[in-house]
Amino acid sequence: MNSLDQNRPLMLSVLRIMSGLLFLAHGTQKYLSFPGGERAGSGWALDNPAAFAGIVEFGAGLLIVLGLFTRPAAFLASGTMAVAYFIGHMPKNFWPVNNMGDAAILYCFIFLYLVFAGPGPLSLDALRAQKRG
């Protein structure tokens, strides 16, 4: 096994952590106003679909970062991003680069991959599995 193959499990964890942190930032912006920006604090009114997506971004994003209940959290996040793309982005324009939906598509498929690949070794799920068996 070459060094790239040896580091595959570790890099799965890195992918999970980084994508989870980026996803979590969308939720913290909507509900904690951090980081500041156009959507800061916009989730509290619960008056638009993005506010409900923010709940998933916050909760599932945190679980994905921690690697806790990774597969169900990633499944929920993936589905949320698929819905976000088809409801929020695709009606604006067919092409993702023009409808600003490329991030939603990437999140959808990264999280779908995590459903099947699992969290990797640097995760609370891996720690829980070690303690069980």
Short mmCIF file of N, CA and C in Angstrom, two decimals:
data_model
loop_
_atom_site.label_atom_id
_atom_site.label_comp_id
_atom_site.label_asym_id
_atom_site.label_seq_id
_atom_site.Cartn_x
_atom_site.Cartn_y
_atom_site.Cartn_z
N MET A 1 0.85 -1.18 0.00
CA MET A 1 0.00 0.00 0.00
C MET A 1 0.90 1.25 0.00
N ASN A 2 0.71 2.12 -0.96
CA ASN A 2 1.54 3.32 -0.98
C ASN A 2 1.06 4.34 0.05
N SER A 3 1.82 5.41 0.22
CA SER A 3 1.51 6.37 1.29
C SER A 3 0.18 7.08 1.06
N LEU A 4 -0.20 7.27 -0.20
CA LEU A 4 -1.50 7.89 -0.44
C LEU A 4 -2.63 6.99 0.04
N ASP A 5 -2.53 5.70 -0.25
CA ASP A 5 -3.55 4.76 0.20
C ASP A 5 -3.57 4.63 1.72
N GLN A 6 -2.41 4.69 2.33
CA GLN A 6 -2.33 4.57 3.79
C GLN A 6 -3.04 5.74 4.48
N ASN A 7 -3.04 6.89 3.85
CA ASN A 7 -3.64 8.08 4.45
C ASN A 7 -5.10 8.28 4.06
N ARG A 8 -5.66 7.36 3.29
CA ARG A 8 -7.05 7.49 2.86
C ARG A 8 -8.02 7.62 4.04
N PRO A 9 -7.95 6.78 5.08
CA PRO A 9 -8.89 6.93 6.20
C PRO A 9 -8.75 8.28 6.91
N LEU A 10 -7.53 8.72 7.09
CA LEU A 10 -7.30 10.02 7.73
C LEU A 10 -7.89 11.15 6.89
N MET A 11 -7.70 11.08 5.59
CA MET A 11 -8.22 12.13 4.72
C MET A 11 -9.74 12.11 4.63
N LEU A 12 -10.35 10.95 4.84
CA LEU A 12 -11.81 10.89 4.94
C LEU A 12 -12.27 11.71 6.14
N SER A 13 -11.57 11.58 7.25
CA SER A 13 -11.90 12.38 8.44
C SER A 13 -11.70 13.86 8.17
N VAL A 14 -10.62 14.21 7.49
CA VAL A 14 -10.35 15.62 7.17
C VAL A 14 -11.45 16.18 6.28
N LEU A 15 -11.85 15.42 5.26
CA LEU A 15 -12.94 15.84 4.38
C LEU A 15 -14.22 16.05 5.18
N ARG A 16 -14.53 15.12 6.07
CA ARG A 16 -15.74 15.22 6.90
C ARG A 16 -15.68 16.46 7.79
N ILE A 17 -14.57 16.67 8.45
CA ILE A 17 -14.44 17.79 9.38
C ILE A 17 -14.54 19.13 8.64
N MET A 18 -13.82 19.26 7.55
CA MET A 18 -13.82 20.54 6.83
C MET A 18 -15.16 20.84 6.18
N SER A 19 -15.78 19.84 5.55
CA SER A 19 -17.09 20.09 4.95
C SER A 19 -18.13 20.35 6.03
N GLY A 20 -18.00 19.66 7.16
CA GLY A 20 -18.90 19.91 8.28
C GLY A 20 -18.75 21.31 8.85
N LEU A 21 -17.51 21.79 8.98
CA LEU A 21 -17.29 23.15 9.48
C LEU A 21 -17.86 24.20 8.54
N LEU A 22 -17.66 24.00 7.25
CA LEU A 22 -18.22 24.95 6.28
C LEU A 22 -19.75 24.94 6.33
N PHE A 23 -20.32 23.77 6.44
CA PHE A 23 -21.78 23.63 6.52
C PHE A 23 -22.30 24.25 7.81
N LEU A 24 -21.63 23.98 8.91
CA LEU A 24 -21.99 24.53 10.22
C LEU A 24 -21.99 26.06 10.19
N ALA A 25 -21.05 26.65 9.47
CA ALA A 25 -20.97 28.12 9.40
C ALA A 25 -22.24 28.73 8.82
N HIS A 26 -22.90 28.02 7.91
CA HIS A 26 -24.17 28.52 7.37
C HIS A 26 -25.23 28.57 8.47
N GLY A 27 -25.25 27.57 9.32
CA GLY A 27 -26.21 27.54 10.42
C GLY A 27 -25.89 28.55 11.50
N THR A 28 -24.61 28.68 11.86
CA THR A 28 -24.25 29.66 12.90
C THR A 28 -24.51 31.08 12.43
N GLN A 29 -24.34 31.33 11.14
CA GLN A 29 -24.63 32.67 10.63
C GLN A 29 -26.12 32.98 10.77
N LYS A 30 -26.96 32.01 10.43
CA LYS A 30 -28.40 32.24 10.48
C LYS A 30 -28.94 32.34 11.90
N TYR A 31 -28.31 31.62 12.86
CA TYR A 31 -28.87 31.58 14.21
C TYR A 31 -28.02 32.24 15.28
N LEU A 32 -26.71 32.37 15.06
CA LEU A 32 -25.85 33.02 16.04
C LEU A 32 -25.26 34.33 15.52
N SER A 33 -25.63 34.68 14.29
CA SER A 33 -25.11 35.88 13.61
C SER A 33 -23.59 35.88 13.51
N PHE A 34 -23.02 34.70 13.46
CA PHE A 34 -21.57 34.57 13.28
C PHE A 34 -21.27 33.54 12.21
N PRO A 35 -20.50 33.87 11.24
CA PRO A 35 -19.93 35.20 11.00
C PRO A 35 -21.00 36.16 10.49
N GLY A 36 -20.74 37.43 10.65
CA GLY A 36 -21.67 38.44 10.17
C GLY A 36 -21.80 38.36 8.66
N GLY A 37 -22.83 38.93 8.13
CA GLY A 37 -23.03 38.94 6.69
C GLY A 37 -24.49 39.14 6.36
N GLU A 38 -24.80 38.97 5.10
CA GLU A 38 -26.14 39.23 4.59
C GLU A 38 -27.22 38.42 5.30
N ARG A 39 -26.93 37.20 5.67
CA ARG A 39 -27.94 36.33 6.29
C ARG A 39 -27.82 36.25 7.81
N ALA A 40 -26.96 37.06 8.41
CA ALA A 40 -26.75 37.00 9.85
C ALA A 40 -28.05 37.22 10.62
N GLY A 41 -28.41 36.26 11.44
CA GLY A 41 -29.61 36.34 12.27
C GLY A 41 -30.90 36.10 11.53
N SER A 42 -30.84 35.72 10.27
CA SER A 42 -32.05 35.59 9.46
C SER A 42 -32.89 34.35 9.79
N GLY A 43 -32.35 33.43 10.53
CA GLY A 43 -33.07 32.18 10.79
C GLY A 43 -34.15 32.29 11.84
N TRP A 44 -34.00 33.23 12.76
CA TRP A 44 -34.90 33.28 13.91
C TRP A 44 -36.35 33.54 13.54
N ALA A 45 -36.61 34.21 12.44
CA ALA A 45 -38.00 34.49 12.06
C ALA A 45 -38.72 33.24 11.56
N LEU A 46 -37.96 32.24 11.12
CA LEU A 46 -38.54 31.01 10.57
C LEU A 46 -39.61 31.33 9.52
N ASP A 47 -39.30 32.30 8.69
CA ASP A 47 -40.27 32.75 7.70
C ASP A 47 -39.88 32.42 6.26
N ASN A 48 -38.87 31.57 6.11
CA ASN A 48 -38.45 31.19 4.77
C ASN A 48 -37.77 29.83 4.81
N PRO A 49 -37.72 29.13 3.68
CA PRO A 49 -37.12 27.79 3.67
C PRO A 49 -35.67 27.76 4.13
N ALA A 50 -34.91 28.83 3.86
CA ALA A 50 -33.51 28.86 4.27
C ALA A 50 -33.37 28.83 5.79
N ALA A 51 -34.35 29.38 6.49
CA ALA A 51 -34.32 29.36 7.96
C ALA A 51 -34.43 27.92 8.48
N PHE A 52 -35.28 27.14 7.84
CA PHE A 52 -35.41 25.74 8.25
C PHE A 52 -34.17 24.94 7.85
N ALA A 53 -33.59 25.26 6.71
CA ALA A 53 -32.33 24.62 6.31
C ALA A 53 -31.24 24.97 7.32
N GLY A 54 -31.30 26.17 7.88
CA GLY A 54 -30.31 26.59 8.88
C GLY A 54 -30.31 25.72 10.12
N ILE A 55 -31.47 25.21 10.48
CA ILE A 55 -31.54 24.30 11.63
C ILE A 55 -30.76 23.02 11.32
N VAL A 56 -30.92 22.50 10.12
CA VAL A 56 -30.17 21.31 9.70
C VAL A 56 -28.69 21.64 9.57
N GLU A 57 -28.38 22.80 8.98
CA GLU A 57 -26.98 23.20 8.83
C GLU A 57 -26.29 23.27 10.19
N PHE A 58 -26.98 23.81 11.17
CA PHE A 58 -26.40 23.93 12.51
C PHE A 58 -26.28 22.57 13.19
N GLY A 59 -27.38 21.85 13.27
CA GLY A 59 -27.39 20.58 14.01
C GLY A 59 -26.59 19.48 13.32
N ALA A 60 -26.91 19.22 12.06
CA ALA A 60 -26.20 18.17 11.34
C ALA A 60 -24.75 18.57 11.11
N GLY A 61 -24.51 19.86 10.86
CA GLY A 61 -23.13 20.33 10.69
C GLY A 61 -22.28 20.04 11.91
N LEU A 62 -22.82 20.32 13.09
CA LEU A 62 -22.09 20.05 14.33
C LEU A 62 -21.82 18.55 14.50
N LEU A 63 -22.84 17.73 14.27
CA LEU A 63 -22.66 16.28 14.39
C LEU A 63 -21.63 15.76 13.38
N ILE A 64 -21.65 16.28 12.17
CA ILE A 64 -20.69 15.85 11.14
C ILE A 64 -19.28 16.25 11.54
N VAL A 65 -19.10 17.46 12.04
CA VAL A 65 -17.77 17.89 12.50
C VAL A 65 -17.25 16.96 13.58
N LEU A 66 -18.09 16.64 14.54
CA LEU A 66 -17.69 15.78 15.66
C LEU A 66 -17.56 14.31 15.24
N GLY A 67 -18.19 13.96 14.13
CA GLY A 67 -18.20 12.56 13.73
C GLY A 67 -19.08 11.74 14.65
N LEU A 68 -20.19 12.31 15.06
CA LEU A 68 -21.13 11.65 15.97
C LEU A 68 -22.45 11.45 15.22
N PHE A 69 -22.91 10.21 15.17
CA PHE A 69 -24.10 9.88 14.37
C PHE A 69 -23.92 10.40 12.95
N THR A 70 -22.73 10.18 12.43
CA THR A 70 -22.33 10.77 11.15
C THR A 70 -23.23 10.35 10.00
N ARG A 71 -23.51 9.07 9.89
CA ARG A 71 -24.29 8.61 8.73
C ARG A 71 -25.70 9.21 8.71
N PRO A 72 -26.47 9.16 9.80
CA PRO A 72 -27.80 9.79 9.75
C PRO A 72 -27.73 11.31 9.57
N ALA A 73 -26.76 11.96 10.22
CA ALA A 73 -26.63 13.41 10.06
C ALA A 73 -26.28 13.77 8.62
N ALA A 74 -25.39 13.00 8.02
CA ALA A 74 -25.00 13.25 6.63
C ALA A 74 -26.16 12.97 5.68
N PHE A 75 -26.96 11.96 5.98
CA PHE A 75 -28.13 11.67 5.15
C PHE A 75 -29.12 12.84 5.18
N LEU A 76 -29.39 13.35 6.37
CA LEU A 76 -30.29 14.48 6.52
C LEU A 76 -29.72 15.72 5.81
N ALA A 77 -28.43 15.97 5.99
CA ALA A 77 -27.79 17.12 5.35
C ALA A 77 -27.81 17.00 3.83
N SER A 78 -27.54 15.81 3.33
CA SER A 78 -27.54 15.59 1.88
C SER A 78 -28.93 15.85 1.29
N GLY A 79 -29.94 15.32 1.93
CA GLY A 79 -31.30 15.53 1.45
C GLY A 79 -31.72 16.99 1.52
N THR A 80 -31.33 17.66 2.58
CA THR A 80 -31.64 19.08 2.73
C THR A 80 -31.01 19.89 1.61
N MET A 81 -29.79 19.55 1.25
CA MET A 81 -29.12 20.29 0.18
C MET A 81 -29.71 19.96 -1.19
N ALA A 82 -30.19 18.75 -1.37
CA ALA A 82 -30.87 18.42 -2.63
C ALA A 82 -32.15 19.25 -2.75
N VAL A 83 -32.92 19.31 -1.68
CA VAL A 83 -34.14 20.12 -1.69
C VAL A 83 -33.80 21.60 -1.90
N ALA A 84 -32.77 22.07 -1.20
CA ALA A 84 -32.36 23.47 -1.36
C ALA A 84 -32.01 23.78 -2.80
N TYR A 85 -31.33 22.86 -3.46
CA TYR A 85 -30.96 23.09 -4.85
C TYR A 85 -32.20 23.17 -5.73
N PHE A 86 -33.08 22.19 -5.62
CA PHE A 86 -34.22 22.13 -6.52
C PHE A 86 -35.28 23.20 -6.23
N ILE A 87 -35.38 23.64 -4.98
CA ILE A 87 -36.38 24.67 -4.64
C ILE A 87 -35.78 26.08 -4.74
N GLY A 88 -34.56 26.23 -4.24
CA GLY A 88 -33.98 27.57 -4.14
C GLY A 88 -33.09 28.01 -5.28
N HIS A 89 -32.48 27.07 -5.98
CA HIS A 89 -31.50 27.44 -6.99
C HIS A 89 -31.95 27.15 -8.42
N MET A 90 -32.37 25.92 -8.66
CA MET A 90 -32.68 25.52 -10.03
C MET A 90 -33.75 26.39 -10.71
N PRO A 91 -34.79 26.84 -9.99
CA PRO A 91 -35.78 27.69 -10.67
C PRO A 91 -35.22 29.00 -11.22
N LYS A 92 -34.09 29.46 -10.67
CA LYS A 92 -33.49 30.72 -11.13
C LYS A 92 -32.82 30.57 -12.49
N ASN A 93 -32.20 29.42 -12.71
CA ASN A 93 -31.46 29.18 -13.95
C ASN A 93 -31.10 27.70 -13.98
N PHE A 94 -31.04 27.11 -15.14
CA PHE A 94 -30.73 25.68 -15.24
C PHE A 94 -29.31 25.37 -14.80
N TRP A 95 -28.36 26.25 -15.10
CA TRP A 95 -26.94 25.96 -14.87
C TRP A 95 -26.51 26.33 -13.45
N PRO A 96 -25.94 25.39 -12.70
CA PRO A 96 -25.52 25.66 -11.31
C PRO A 96 -24.57 26.84 -11.18
N VAL A 97 -23.70 27.02 -12.13
CA VAL A 97 -22.75 28.14 -12.05
C VAL A 97 -23.48 29.48 -12.16
N ASN A 98 -24.65 29.49 -12.78
CA ASN A 98 -25.44 30.71 -12.93
C ASN A 98 -26.50 30.88 -11.85
N ASN A 99 -26.92 29.80 -11.22
CA ASN A 99 -27.98 29.91 -10.21
C ASN A 99 -27.43 29.88 -8.78
N MET A 100 -26.10 29.90 -8.64
CA MET A 100 -25.43 29.90 -7.34
C MET A 100 -25.70 28.63 -6.53
N GLY A 101 -26.01 27.54 -7.22
CA GLY A 101 -26.33 26.30 -6.54
C GLY A 101 -25.20 25.29 -6.48
N ASP A 102 -24.02 25.69 -6.95
CA ASP A 102 -22.93 24.72 -6.98
C ASP A 102 -22.53 24.25 -5.59
N ALA A 103 -22.56 25.12 -4.60
CA ALA A 103 -22.23 24.70 -3.23
C ALA A 103 -23.26 23.69 -2.71
N ALA A 104 -24.53 23.93 -2.99
CA ALA A 104 -25.57 23.00 -2.53
C ALA A 104 -25.37 21.62 -3.14
N ILE A 105 -25.01 21.58 -4.42
CA ILE A 105 -24.76 20.30 -5.08
C ILE A 105 -23.55 19.61 -4.47
N LEU A 106 -22.48 20.35 -4.25
CA LEU A 106 -21.28 19.75 -3.65
C LEU A 106 -21.57 19.22 -2.26
N TYR A 107 -22.24 20.02 -1.43
CA TYR A 107 -22.61 19.53 -0.10
C TYR A 107 -23.45 18.27 -0.20
N CYS A 108 -24.42 18.27 -1.09
CA CYS A 108 -25.30 17.12 -1.26
C CYS A 108 -24.49 15.85 -1.52
N PHE A 109 -23.55 15.92 -2.45
CA PHE A 109 -22.82 14.71 -2.82
C PHE A 109 -21.70 14.36 -1.85
N ILE A 110 -21.08 15.34 -1.22
CA ILE A 110 -20.09 15.02 -0.19
C ILE A 110 -20.76 14.32 0.98
N PHE A 111 -21.91 14.85 1.40
CA PHE A 111 -22.61 14.22 2.51
C PHE A 111 -23.19 12.87 2.13
N LEU A 112 -23.63 12.72 0.90
CA LEU A 112 -24.09 11.40 0.44
C LEU A 112 -22.94 10.41 0.48
N TYR A 113 -21.75 10.83 0.10
CA TYR A 113 -20.57 9.97 0.18
C TYR A 113 -20.32 9.55 1.64
N LEU A 114 -20.46 10.49 2.57
CA LEU A 114 -20.22 10.16 3.99
C LEU A 114 -21.24 9.16 4.52
N VAL A 115 -22.44 9.17 3.98
CA VAL A 115 -23.44 8.16 4.38
C VAL A 115 -22.89 6.76 4.13
N PHE A 116 -22.21 6.58 3.00
CA PHE A 116 -21.69 5.27 2.63
C PHE A 116 -20.29 5.01 3.16
N ALA A 117 -19.44 6.04 3.21
CA ALA A 117 -18.04 5.86 3.63
C ALA A 117 -17.86 5.88 5.13
N GLY A 118 -18.79 6.51 5.84
CA GLY A 118 -18.66 6.63 7.29
C GLY A 118 -17.80 7.83 7.65
N PRO A 119 -17.50 7.96 8.94
CA PRO A 119 -16.85 9.17 9.43
C PRO A 119 -15.32 9.19 9.35
N GLY A 120 -14.71 8.03 9.18
CA GLY A 120 -13.25 7.97 9.25
C GLY A 120 -12.79 7.77 10.69
N PRO A 121 -11.47 7.61 10.88
CA PRO A 121 -10.96 7.24 12.20
C PRO A 121 -10.97 8.36 13.23
N LEU A 122 -10.91 9.61 12.81
CA LEU A 122 -10.92 10.73 13.76
C LEU A 122 -12.35 11.19 13.99
N SER A 123 -13.08 10.41 14.78
CA SER A 123 -14.49 10.71 14.99
C SER A 123 -14.96 10.11 16.31
N LEU A 124 -16.01 10.69 16.83
CA LEU A 124 -16.62 10.11 18.04
C LEU A 124 -17.29 8.79 17.72
N ASP A 125 -17.78 8.62 16.49
CA ASP A 125 -18.36 7.33 16.11
C ASP A 125 -17.30 6.23 16.16
N ALA A 126 -16.09 6.52 15.68
CA ALA A 126 -15.00 5.52 15.73
C ALA A 126 -14.62 5.21 17.18
N LEU A 127 -14.60 6.23 18.01
CA LEU A 127 -14.29 6.04 19.43
C LEU A 127 -15.35 5.17 20.10
N ARG A 128 -16.61 5.43 19.78
CA ARG A 128 -17.70 4.63 20.34
C ARG A 128 -17.61 3.19 19.87
N ALA A 129 -17.25 2.98 18.61
CA ALA A 129 -17.12 1.61 18.07
C ALA A 129 -15.96 0.88 18.75
N GLN A 130 -14.87 1.57 19.04
CA GLN A 130 -13.73 0.96 19.73
C GLN A 130 -14.13 0.51 21.13
N LYS A 131 -14.88 1.33 21.82
CA LYS A 131 -15.28 0.98 23.19
C LYS A 131 -16.24 -0.20 23.23
N ARG A 132 -17.06 -0.34 22.15
CA ARG A 132 -18.00 -1.44 22.08
C ARG A 132 -17.33 -2.77 21.77
N GLY A 133 -16.27 -2.71 20.98
CA GLY A 133 -15.80 -4.01 20.58
C GLY A 133 -14.37 -4.09 20.36
#
